[in-house]
């Protein structure tokens, strides 16, 4: 870090480069927060986390126990084992809303008064945050894997990816479905709205296809992203790597880059692929392709674990979170990717470089949420607990904590 | 480095429960003196390696060393916390990886690990959050039992436990204080309201029931015991009305004072007998009519508020105030007594209403709408619930009749005596009773008929009964009459995003249930059983059902010491034509020959191993196991005799050879298999060949 500062002082590197390098370095030190913790409230795996994008203050969590918890990340109280424990502000009790496991939870992008959940009980529900009561409900007649609202806020359409071949667009204003996109024959698994163009939607299916839509028309698939292996081998042909598939197996998540016109997709083949969206310029859509599996693993039996989990979790949507470091001039983005081996990989998106690996979870991680401007990451998964991560430099340990951390060889000898 | 290696190995492979203090001290010294921290990393790697050994005793020792270092070195703590999932799997076992044998020590390891983890969380959880996350994961997801660990911790570290306790006390104090403030504010706002409602009710009572004390102007004397005497007063009123009606009528217009004086005078003179009749069915001489309907309505309104809103509210106050210690603030005791008074007043007033014969049922139909108090739930009325609970069926019935007769204001038909004989009316309270009775009767009737049928000797049925199969109890009988069978009654839930959260009732479909009630029955050859001579005849002639005939096993001796189990008609593909063999698999025809051989060779062990196994023949042994054992012993005896060696010394030398690496170890050899006869024998033979 001193090196970067010195280079900057000498003027040998540009301002943007130096701050970008610094941010990357700081993010590389991320570890479990020692002074902050979230109370243990869920009794089953947590599938989805959402932090509101207005104040970055309220965290929603939902999962297999069908309860929804709302946390105020500013409020906290002290406990015997932690300096600041965040307890739920309010909640929807288990069983009082959805009847099956909740797959995804999303804030309404322009107002924290509304949030939405989708579940395997085939319903998409809209909730009033102040009363934590259900406002309306859409029945989609098949299990919903994910749903997304456009972050631009120009329309109130919710796109819902379900097990049917169609992606349903539900309108919050009229409380009815407006449109269906014939997307993926075997069901769609992941969705993303463009952060800039309100009518551009990307969808991924359990067949490994990745498509881009313009929802102003119904038969409006703009493009299909296909992965062509650089050296076509005889082996790949029978593995289903046809040119119009983005991943082998299901697409597990799609994210639009917020600093450029790119899409980042992850699949159950543990690959992260970055695609270009402006089709007309370049023939090749694929920009980067790398494995999300980190080299640095905790347990010894990584291979066995990986296989088993890939199978059983193949259709589930992962929620990696993207964070752009620095302003728009620097083209760098960091991705927190929940790995199968109970870790979270911190990856630089364009280069695929593993910055670090976050060790902490005791069961597979399923979702992450990045709290912008606070340098805090929230993650959860099959261990029913929400973990808080932050750079150690951002925390001030108390005297008592420091005293506990000191060696004590003298006693007992 | 090699010395560290040896040190760790020596510490972990002793097999004793306690660590070697001298070596442990040495190890700690090594770690302490090296400031670069390289030693600790080295030691940690070595300990983790020891922990991976598939022997529970080694793991226990390694865990103890880890605990010693964990409580001392920050660097060691960081190292271990980084490898926590792996560590947990090694010492507590995991879903796929069980703890290694010996079983007794595996259990011990589990307990010890829980204890150490709990201690670490208590001591260091404040500074190392991952420990706390691990604890929560183990406790809530893996369901590790930490209770005994918590107890042990309290014993070993009373100082920290005390501090923790103090923290709780402080927290509790804060909580109590907050409760007190909230309740106090609540009482201040609601107290007046309640008192007003109670006052309204009391006013209504006074209008409805003429207060005799009031009437005679001696209210002051009764004031303190007014409530207790309320019933008595009422009786007095009734009594006077009934018996001295004439007297009263005469003095209707007279002054109250004079009335009492006169009554007292009459009583004093004792010249007139005063007869007071008490009618328990009609303690109060008040009935609702068009004149006092307004009063009754008011009464009902306020009663409903009292029962549905104020009583639960006051109960909640009491419940919350009970959590507050009296010494917290000055006014706590006072507040408590105030609330109890309010409660007493409320209960007495409600009781009076019941005495008045007001039917509480109207509250169920018309719920009290109170905008602010959604949180209060209706509580079932306690007194009536108690009444329901006591007494047997018949007693209860008569009681309920009484009750209905008493408050016959709204459900007038309920108390009517003529209803019982009315064929068009069904009393729902009796329906259940009756159905139970009829069921019982039907059952006894069935049993009677069974007996009758048994007695009336129907020859066909008797025959059917004779040939009816007596089957053992099995799952088919278990499910014979059940239509709804629960599929997963274990309560286990697979932790899975899609499958794990099913909320449906897990029922087995009817088709599958039908199949569960089936049983495969193998028919015996009834024919051959009934006519053995016939069967013998067909067998002898070679024709008939050859399928049913038992095919003989090959029974040629195998290398494993068993006999070939193949059943072929003529020729075994491995051992040739099937010939009759004796119990050791030797061909029957050659018996004489082998016996001859044995006589020629008095020491059969000098022949080859396989031969010796065959030729050594103990007599009169039934099962294979005992047979093997016996043979082994025989051989040992023979060997001992031949070499003139006492058996015990041989045993010792052999053990020494096996375990010379750690002579003082108490480790249990888990690789040692249970001594089976054959292996024993083989070993012995190999040794002395």
Coordinates of N, CA and C in Angstrom, one line a residue, chain B residues 228-404:
Chain B
X228 N -68.4 -9.0 50.4 CA -68.6 -10.3 51.0 C -70.1 -10.5 51.4
X229 N -70.7 -9.4 51.8 CA -72.1 -9.6 52.2 C -73.1 -9.4 51.2
X230 N -72.6 -9.1 49.9 CA -73.6 -8.8 48.9 C -74.6 -9.9 48.7
X231 N -74.1 -11.1 48.7 CA -75.1 -12.2 48.6 C -76.0 -12.3 49.7
X232 N -75.5 -12.1 50.9 CA -76.3 -12.2 52.1 C -77.4 -11.1 52.1
X233 N -77.0 -9.9 51.7 CA -78.0 -8.9 51.6 C -79.1 -9.3 50.7
X234 N -78.7 -9.8 49.6 CA -79.7 -10.3 48.7 C -80.7 -11.3 49.3
X235 N -80.1 -12.2 50.0 CA -80.9 -13.2 50.7 C -81.9 -12.5 51.7
X236 N -81.3 -11.6 52.4 CA -82.2 -10.9 53.3 C -83.3 -10.2 52.6
X237 N -83.0 -9.6 51.5 CA -84.1 -9.0 50.8 C -85.1 -9.9 50.4
X238 N -84.7 -11.1 49.9 CA -85.7 -12.1 49.4 C -86.5 -12.6 50.6
X239 N -85.7 -12.9 51.7 CA -86.4 -13.4 52.9 C -87.5 -12.5 53.4
X240 N -87.1 -11.3 53.6 CA -88.1 -10.3 54.1 C -89.3 -10.2 53.2
X241 N -89.0 -10.3 51.9 CA -90.1 -10.1 51.0 C -91.0 -11.3 51.1
X242 N -90.4 -12.5 51.2 CA -91.2 -13.7 51.2 C -92.1 -13.8 52.5
X243 N -91.3 -13.7 53.6 CA -92.0 -14.1 54.8 C -92.7 -13.0 55.5
X244 N -92.2 -11.8 55.5 CA -92.8 -10.7 56.2 C -93.4 -9.7 55.2
X245 N -94.0 -10.3 54.2 CA -94.6 -9.5 53.1 C -95.6 -8.5 53.7
X246 N -96.4 -9.2 54.6 CA -97.5 -8.4 55.1 C -97.0 -7.2 56.0
X247 N -96.0 -7.6 56.7 CA -95.3 -6.6 57.6 C -94.8 -5.5 56.8
X248 N -94.2 -5.9 55.7 CA -93.5 -4.9 54.8 C -94.6 -4.0 54.2
X249 N -95.6 -4.6 53.7 CA -96.6 -3.9 53.0 C -97.2 -2.8 53.9
X250 N -97.3 -3.2 55.2 CA -97.9 -2.2 56.1 C -97.0 -1.0 56.3
X251 N -95.7 -1.3 56.3 CA -94.7 -0.2 56.6 C -94.1 0.3 55.4
X252 N -94.7 0.2 54.3 CA -94.0 0.6 53.0 C -93.7 2.1 53.1
X253 N -94.6 2.8 53.6 CA -94.4 4.3 53.6 C -93.6 4.8 54.8
X254 N -93.3 3.9 55.7 CA -92.7 4.4 56.9 C -91.2 4.7 56.7
X255 N -90.6 5.3 57.6 CA -89.3 5.8 57.5 C -88.3 4.6 57.6
X256 N -87.2 4.7 56.9 CA -86.2 3.7 57.0 C -85.7 3.4 58.4
X257 N -85.4 4.4 59.1 CA -84.9 4.3 60.5 C -85.9 3.5 61.3
X258 N -87.2 3.9 61.1 CA -88.2 3.2 61.9 C -88.3 1.8 61.6
X259 N -88.2 1.5 60.3 CA -88.3 0.1 59.8 C -87.3 -0.8 60.6
X260 N -86.1 -0.3 60.5 CA -85.0 -1.1 61.2 C -85.3 -1.3 62.7
X261 N -85.7 -0.1 63.3 CA -86.0 -0.2 64.7 C -87.1 -1.2 65.0
X262 N -88.1 -1.1 64.1 CA -89.2 -2.0 64.3 C -88.8 -3.5 64.2
X263 N -88.0 -3.7 63.1 CA -87.6 -5.1 62.9 C -86.8 -5.6 64.1
X264 N -85.9 -4.7 64.5 CA -85.0 -5.1 65.6 C -85.8 -5.4 66.9
X265 N -86.8 -4.5 67.0 CA -87.7 -4.6 68.2 C -88.4 -6.0 68.1
X266 N -88.9 -6.3 67.0 CA -89.7 -7.5 66.8 C -88.7 -8.7 67.1
X267 N -87.5 -8.6 66.5 CA -86.6 -9.7 66.7 C -86.2 -9.8 68.2
X268 N -86.1 -8.7 68.8 CA -85.7 -8.7 70.2 C -86.8 -9.4 71.1
X269 N -88.0 -9.0 70.8 CA -89.0 -9.5 71.7 C -89.2 -11.0 71.5
X270 N -88.8 -11.4 70.2 CA -88.9 -12.9 69.9 C -90.3 -13.5 70.0
X271 N -91.2 -12.6 69.9 CA -92.6 -13.1 70.0 C -93.0 -13.7 68.7
X272 N -92.5 -13.2 67.6 CA -92.9 -13.7 66.3 C -91.8 -14.6 65.7
X273 N -92.2 -15.7 65.2 CA -91.1 -16.5 64.6 C -90.9 -15.9 63.2
X274 N -89.6 -15.7 63.0 CA -89.3 -15.2 61.6 C -88.7 -16.3 60.8
X275 N -89.3 -16.6 59.7 CA -88.8 -17.7 58.9 C -88.2 -17.1 57.6
X276 N -86.9 -17.5 57.5 CA -86.3 -17.0 56.3 C -86.1 -18.1 55.3
X277 N -86.6 -18.0 54.2 CA -86.5 -19.1 53.2 C -85.4 -18.7 52.2
X278 N -84.5 -19.6 51.9 CA -83.5 -19.3 51.0 C -83.6 -20.2 49.7
X279 N -83.8 -19.5 48.7 CA -84.0 -20.3 47.4 C -82.7 -20.2 46.6
X280 N -82.0 -21.3 46.6 CA -80.6 -21.3 46.0 C -80.8 -21.1 44.4
X281 N -81.9 -21.6 43.9 CA -82.1 -21.4 42.4 C -82.3 -20.0 42.0
X282 N -82.7 -19.3 42.9 CA -83.1 -17.9 42.6 C -82.6 -17.0 43.7
X283 N -81.3 -16.8 43.7 CA -80.7 -16.0 44.7 C -81.1 -14.6 44.6
X284 N -81.2 -14.1 43.4 CA -81.5 -12.7 43.2 C -82.9 -12.6 42.5
X285 N -83.6 -11.8 43.0 CA -85.0 -11.6 42.6 C -85.1 -10.6 41.5
X286 N -84.2 -10.7 40.5 CA -84.2 -9.6 39.5 C -84.3 -10.3 38.1
X287 N -85.2 -9.8 37.3 CA -85.3 -10.4 36.0 C -85.3 -9.3 35.0
X288 N -84.8 -9.6 33.8 CA -84.7 -8.6 32.8 C -86.1 -8.4 32.2
X289 N -86.6 -7.2 32.1 CA -87.9 -6.9 31.5 C -87.8 -5.5 30.8
X290 N -88.9 -5.1 30.2 CA -88.8 -3.9 29.4 C -88.4 -2.7 30.2
X291 N -88.7 -2.7 31.5 CA -88.4 -1.6 32.3 C -86.9 -1.4 32.5
X292 N -86.2 -2.5 32.8 CA -84.8 -2.3 33.1 C -83.8 -2.8 32.0
X293 N -84.4 -2.9 30.8 CA -83.6 -3.4 29.7 C -82.4 -2.4 29.4
X294 N -82.6 -1.1 29.6 CA -81.6 -0.2 29.3 C -80.4 -0.4 30.3
X295 N -80.8 -0.7 31.5 CA -79.7 -0.9 32.5 C -78.9 -2.1 32.2
X296 N -79.7 -3.2 31.8 CA -79.0 -4.4 31.4 C -78.1 -4.2 30.2
X297 N -78.5 -3.4 29.3 CA -77.7 -3.1 28.1 C -76.4 -2.4 28.5
X298 N -76.5 -1.4 29.4 CA -75.3 -0.7 29.9 C -74.4 -1.7 30.6
X299 N -75.0 -2.6 31.4 CA -74.3 -3.6 32.1 C -73.5 -4.4 31.2
X300 N -74.1 -4.9 30.2 CA -73.5 -5.8 29.2 C -72.3 -5.1 28.5
X301 N -72.6 -3.9 28.1 CA -71.5 -3.1 27.4 C -70.3 -3.1 28.3
X302 N -70.5 -2.6 29.5 CA -69.3 -2.4 30.3 C -68.7 -3.8 30.7
X303 N -69.5 -4.7 30.9 CA -69.0 -6.1 31.3 C -68.1 -6.6 30.2
X304 N -68.5 -6.4 29.0 CA -67.7 -6.9 27.8 C -66.4 -6.2 27.8
X305 N -66.3 -4.9 28.0 CA -65.0 -4.3 28.1 C -64.2 -4.9 29.2
X306 N -64.8 -5.0 30.3 CA -64.1 -5.6 31.5 C -63.5 -6.9 31.2
X307 N -64.3 -7.8 30.6 CA -63.9 -9.2 30.4 C -62.9 -9.3 29.3
X308 N -63.2 -8.6 28.2 CA -62.4 -8.8 27.0 C -61.2 -7.9 26.9
X309 N -61.2 -6.8 27.5 CA -60.1 -5.8 27.4 C -59.3 -5.7 28.7
X310 N -60.1 -5.3 29.7 CA -59.4 -4.9 30.9 C -58.8 -6.1 31.7
X311 N -59.5 -7.2 31.7 CA -58.9 -8.3 32.5 C -57.6 -8.8 31.8
X312 N -57.6 -9.1 30.5 CA -56.3 -9.5 30.0 C -55.2 -8.4 30.1
X313 N -55.6 -7.2 30.0 CA -54.7 -6.1 30.2 C -54.0 -6.1 31.6
X314 N -54.9 -6.3 32.6 CA -54.4 -6.3 34.0 C -53.6 -7.5 34.2
X315 N -54.0 -8.6 33.6 CA -53.2 -9.9 33.7 C -51.8 -9.7 33.2
X316 N -51.8 -9.0 32.0 CA -50.5 -8.7 31.4 C -49.6 -7.8 32.2
X317 N -50.3 -6.8 32.8 CA -49.5 -5.9 33.7 C -48.9 -6.7 34.8
X318 N -49.7 -7.6 35.4 CA -49.2 -8.4 36.6 C -48.0 -9.3 36.1
X319 N -48.2 -9.9 34.9 CA -47.2 -10.7 34.4 C -45.9 -10.0 34.2
X320 N -46.0 -8.8 33.7 CA -44.8 -8.0 33.4 C -44.2 -7.4 34.7
X321 N -45.1 -7.1 35.6 CA -44.5 -6.5 36.8 C -43.9 -7.6 37.7
X322 N -44.3 -8.8 37.5 CA -43.7 -9.9 38.3 C -42.3 -10.1 37.9
X323 N -41.9 -9.7 36.7 CA -40.5 -9.8 36.2 C -39.6 -8.7 36.8
X324 N -40.3 -7.7 37.4 CA -39.5 -6.6 37.9 C -39.3 -6.8 39.4
X325 N -38.0 -6.7 39.9 CA -37.8 -6.8 41.3 C -38.3 -5.6 42.1
X326 N -38.7 -5.8 43.3 CA -39.2 -4.8 44.1 C -38.2 -3.7 44.4
X327 N -36.9 -4.1 44.5 CA -35.9 -3.1 44.9 C -35.4 -2.2 43.8
X328 N -36.0 -2.4 42.6 CA -35.5 -1.6 41.5 C -35.9 -0.1 41.7
X329 N -37.1 0.1 42.0 CA -37.5 1.5 42.2 C -38.4 1.5 43.4
X330 N -38.7 2.7 43.9 CA -39.4 2.8 45.2 C -40.9 2.4 45.0
X331 N -41.4 2.8 43.8 CA -42.9 2.6 43.7 C -43.3 1.3 43.1
X332 N -42.3 0.4 43.0 CA -42.7 -0.9 42.3 C -43.7 -1.7 43.2
X333 N -43.5 -1.8 44.5 CA -44.4 -2.5 45.3 C -45.7 -1.8 45.3
X334 N -45.7 -0.5 45.4 CA -47.0 0.2 45.4 C -47.7 -0.1 44.1
X335 N -47.0 0.0 43.0 CA -47.6 -0.2 41.7 C -48.2 -1.6 41.6
X336 N -47.5 -2.6 42.2 CA -48.0 -4.0 42.1 C -49.3 -4.1 42.9
X337 N -49.3 -3.5 44.1 CA -50.5 -3.6 44.9 C -51.7 -2.9 44.3
X338 N -51.4 -1.8 43.6 CA -52.4 -1.1 42.9 C -53.1 -2.0 41.8
X339 N -52.2 -2.6 41.0 CA -52.7 -3.5 40.0 C -53.5 -4.6 40.5
X340 N -53.0 -5.2 41.7 CA -53.7 -6.3 42.3 C -55.1 -5.8 42.7
X341 N -55.2 -4.6 43.3 CA -56.4 -4.1 43.7 C -57.4 -4.0 42.5
X342 N -56.9 -3.4 41.5 CA -57.7 -3.2 40.3 C -58.2 -4.6 39.8
X343 N -57.3 -5.5 39.8 CA -57.7 -6.9 39.4 C -58.8 -7.5 40.3
X344 N -58.6 -7.3 41.6 CA -59.6 -7.8 42.5 C -60.9 -7.2 42.3
X345 N -60.9 -5.9 42.1 CA -62.2 -5.2 41.8 C -62.9 -5.7 40.6
X346 N -62.0 -5.8 39.5 CA -62.6 -6.3 38.3 C -63.2 -7.7 38.4
X347 N -62.5 -8.6 39.1 CA -63.0 -9.9 39.2 C -64.3 -10.0 40.0
X348 N -64.3 -9.2 41.1 CA -65.5 -9.2 41.9 C -66.7 -8.7 41.2
X349 N -66.5 -7.6 40.4 CA -67.6 -7.1 39.6 C -68.1 -8.1 38.6
X350 N -67.1 -8.8 37.9 CA -67.5 -9.7 36.9 C -68.3 -10.9 37.6
X351 N -67.8 -11.3 38.8 CA -68.5 -12.3 39.5 C -70.0 -11.9 39.8
X352 N -70.1 -10.7 40.2 CA -71.5 -10.2 40.5 C -72.4 -10.3 39.3
X353 N -71.8 -9.9 38.1 CA -72.6 -10.0 36.9 C -73.1 -11.4 36.7
X354 N -72.2 -12.4 37.0 CA -72.5 -13.8 36.8 C -73.7 -14.1 37.7
X355 N -73.5 -13.6 39.0 CA -74.6 -13.9 39.9 C -75.9 -13.3 39.5
X356 N -75.8 -12.3 38.8 CA -77.0 -11.6 38.3 C -77.7 -12.4 37.2
X357 N -77.0 -13.4 36.7 CA -77.5 -14.2 35.7 C -77.3 -13.7 34.3
X358 N -76.3 -13.0 34.1 CA -76.1 -12.5 32.7 C -75.3 -13.6 31.9
X359 N -75.9 -13.9 30.8 CA -75.3 -14.9 29.9 C -74.1 -14.3 29.2
X360 N -72.9 -14.9 29.4 CA -71.7 -14.3 28.8 C -71.6 -14.6 27.3
X361 N -72.5 -15.5 26.9 CA -72.3 -15.9 25.5 C -72.4 -14.8 24.5
X362 N -73.1 -13.7 24.8 CA -73.3 -12.7 23.9 C -72.0 -12.1 23.4
X363 N -71.0 -12.2 24.2 CA -69.7 -11.6 23.9 C -69.0 -12.3 22.7
X364 N -69.3 -13.6 22.5 CA -68.7 -14.3 21.4 C -69.2 -13.8 20.1
X365 N -70.5 -13.6 20.0 CA -71.1 -13.1 18.7 C -70.7 -11.7 18.4
X366 N -70.7 -10.9 19.4 CA -70.4 -9.5 19.2 C -69.0 -9.2 19.8
X367 N -68.0 -9.1 19.0 CA -66.7 -8.9 19.5 C -66.5 -7.4 19.8
X368 N -65.8 -7.2 20.9 CA -65.6 -5.8 21.3 C -64.6 -5.1 20.3
X369 N -65.1 -4.0 19.7 CA -64.2 -3.4 18.8 C -63.4 -2.3 19.5
X370 N -62.2 -2.6 19.7 CA -61.3 -1.6 20.3 C -60.2 -1.4 19.3
X371 N -60.1 -0.2 18.8 CA -59.2 0.1 17.7 C -57.7 -0.1 18.2
X372 N -57.4 0.3 19.3 CA -56.0 0.3 19.7 C -55.4 -1.0 20.2
X373 N -56.3 -1.9 20.6 CA -55.8 -3.1 21.4 C -55.9 -4.4 20.6
X374 N -55.3 -4.3 19.4 CA -55.4 -5.5 18.6 C -54.6 -6.7 19.2
X375 N -53.7 -6.4 20.0 CA -52.8 -7.4 20.4 C -53.4 -8.3 21.5
X376 N -54.5 -7.9 22.1 CA -55.1 -8.7 23.1 C -56.0 -9.8 22.5
X377 N -55.8 -10.9 23.0 CA -56.6 -12.0 22.5 C -57.7 -12.3 23.5
X378 N -58.8 -12.8 23.0 CA -59.8 -13.2 24.0 C -59.4 -14.4 24.8
X379 N -59.6 -14.3 26.1 CA -59.3 -15.4 26.9 C -60.6 -16.1 27.2
X380 N -60.5 -17.4 27.2 CA -61.8 -18.2 27.6 C -62.1 -17.9 29.1
X381 N -63.4 -17.8 29.4 CA -63.7 -17.4 30.7 C -63.4 -18.5 31.7
X382 N -62.6 -18.1 32.7 CA -62.0 -19.2 33.5 C -63.0 -19.9 34.3
X383 N -63.9 -19.2 34.9 CA -64.8 -19.8 35.8 C -65.7 -20.9 35.1
X384 N -66.2 -20.5 33.9 CA -67.0 -21.5 33.2 C -66.2 -22.7 32.7
X385 N -64.9 -22.4 32.4 CA -64.0 -23.5 32.0 C -63.8 -24.5 33.1
X386 N -63.7 -23.9 34.3 CA -63.5 -24.8 35.5 C -64.7 -25.6 35.7
X387 N -65.9 -25.0 35.6 CA -67.1 -25.7 35.8 C -67.2 -26.9 34.8
X388 N -66.8 -26.6 33.5 CA -66.8 -27.6 32.5 C -66.0 -28.8 32.9
X389 N -64.8 -28.5 33.5 CA -63.9 -29.5 33.7 C -64.2 -30.5 34.8
X390 N -65.0 -30.1 35.8 CA -65.2 -31.0 36.9 C -66.3 -31.9 36.8
X391 N -66.2 -33.0 37.5 CA -67.4 -33.9 37.6 C -67.4 -34.9 36.4
X392 N -68.1 -36.0 36.6 CA -68.2 -37.0 35.5 C -69.3 -36.5 34.5
X393 N -69.5 -37.4 33.6 CA -70.4 -37.0 32.5 C -71.8 -36.7 33.0
X394 N -72.4 -37.6 33.8 CA -73.8 -37.4 34.2 C -73.9 -36.2 35.2
X395 N -72.9 -36.1 36.0 CA -72.9 -35.0 37.0 C -72.8 -33.7 36.3
X396 N -72.0 -33.7 35.3 CA -71.8 -32.5 34.5 C -73.1 -32.1 33.8
X397 N -73.8 -33.1 33.3 CA -75.0 -32.8 32.6 C -76.0 -32.1 33.5
X398 N -76.2 -32.6 34.7 CA -77.1 -32.0 35.6 C -76.7 -30.6 36.0
X399 N -75.4 -30.5 36.1 CA -74.9 -29.2 36.5 C -75.2 -28.2 35.4
X400 N -74.9 -28.6 34.2 CA -75.1 -27.7 33.1 C -76.6 -27.3 33.0
X401 N -77.4 -28.3 33.2 CA -78.9 -28.0 33.2 C -79.2 -26.9 34.2
X402 N -78.6 -27.1 35.4 CA -78.8 -26.1 36.4 C -78.4 -24.7 35.9
X403 N -77.3 -24.7 35.3 CA -76.7 -23.5 34.9 C -77.6 -22.8 33.9
X404 N -78.1 -23.6 32.9 CA -78.9 -23.1 31.9 C -80.2 -22.6 32.5

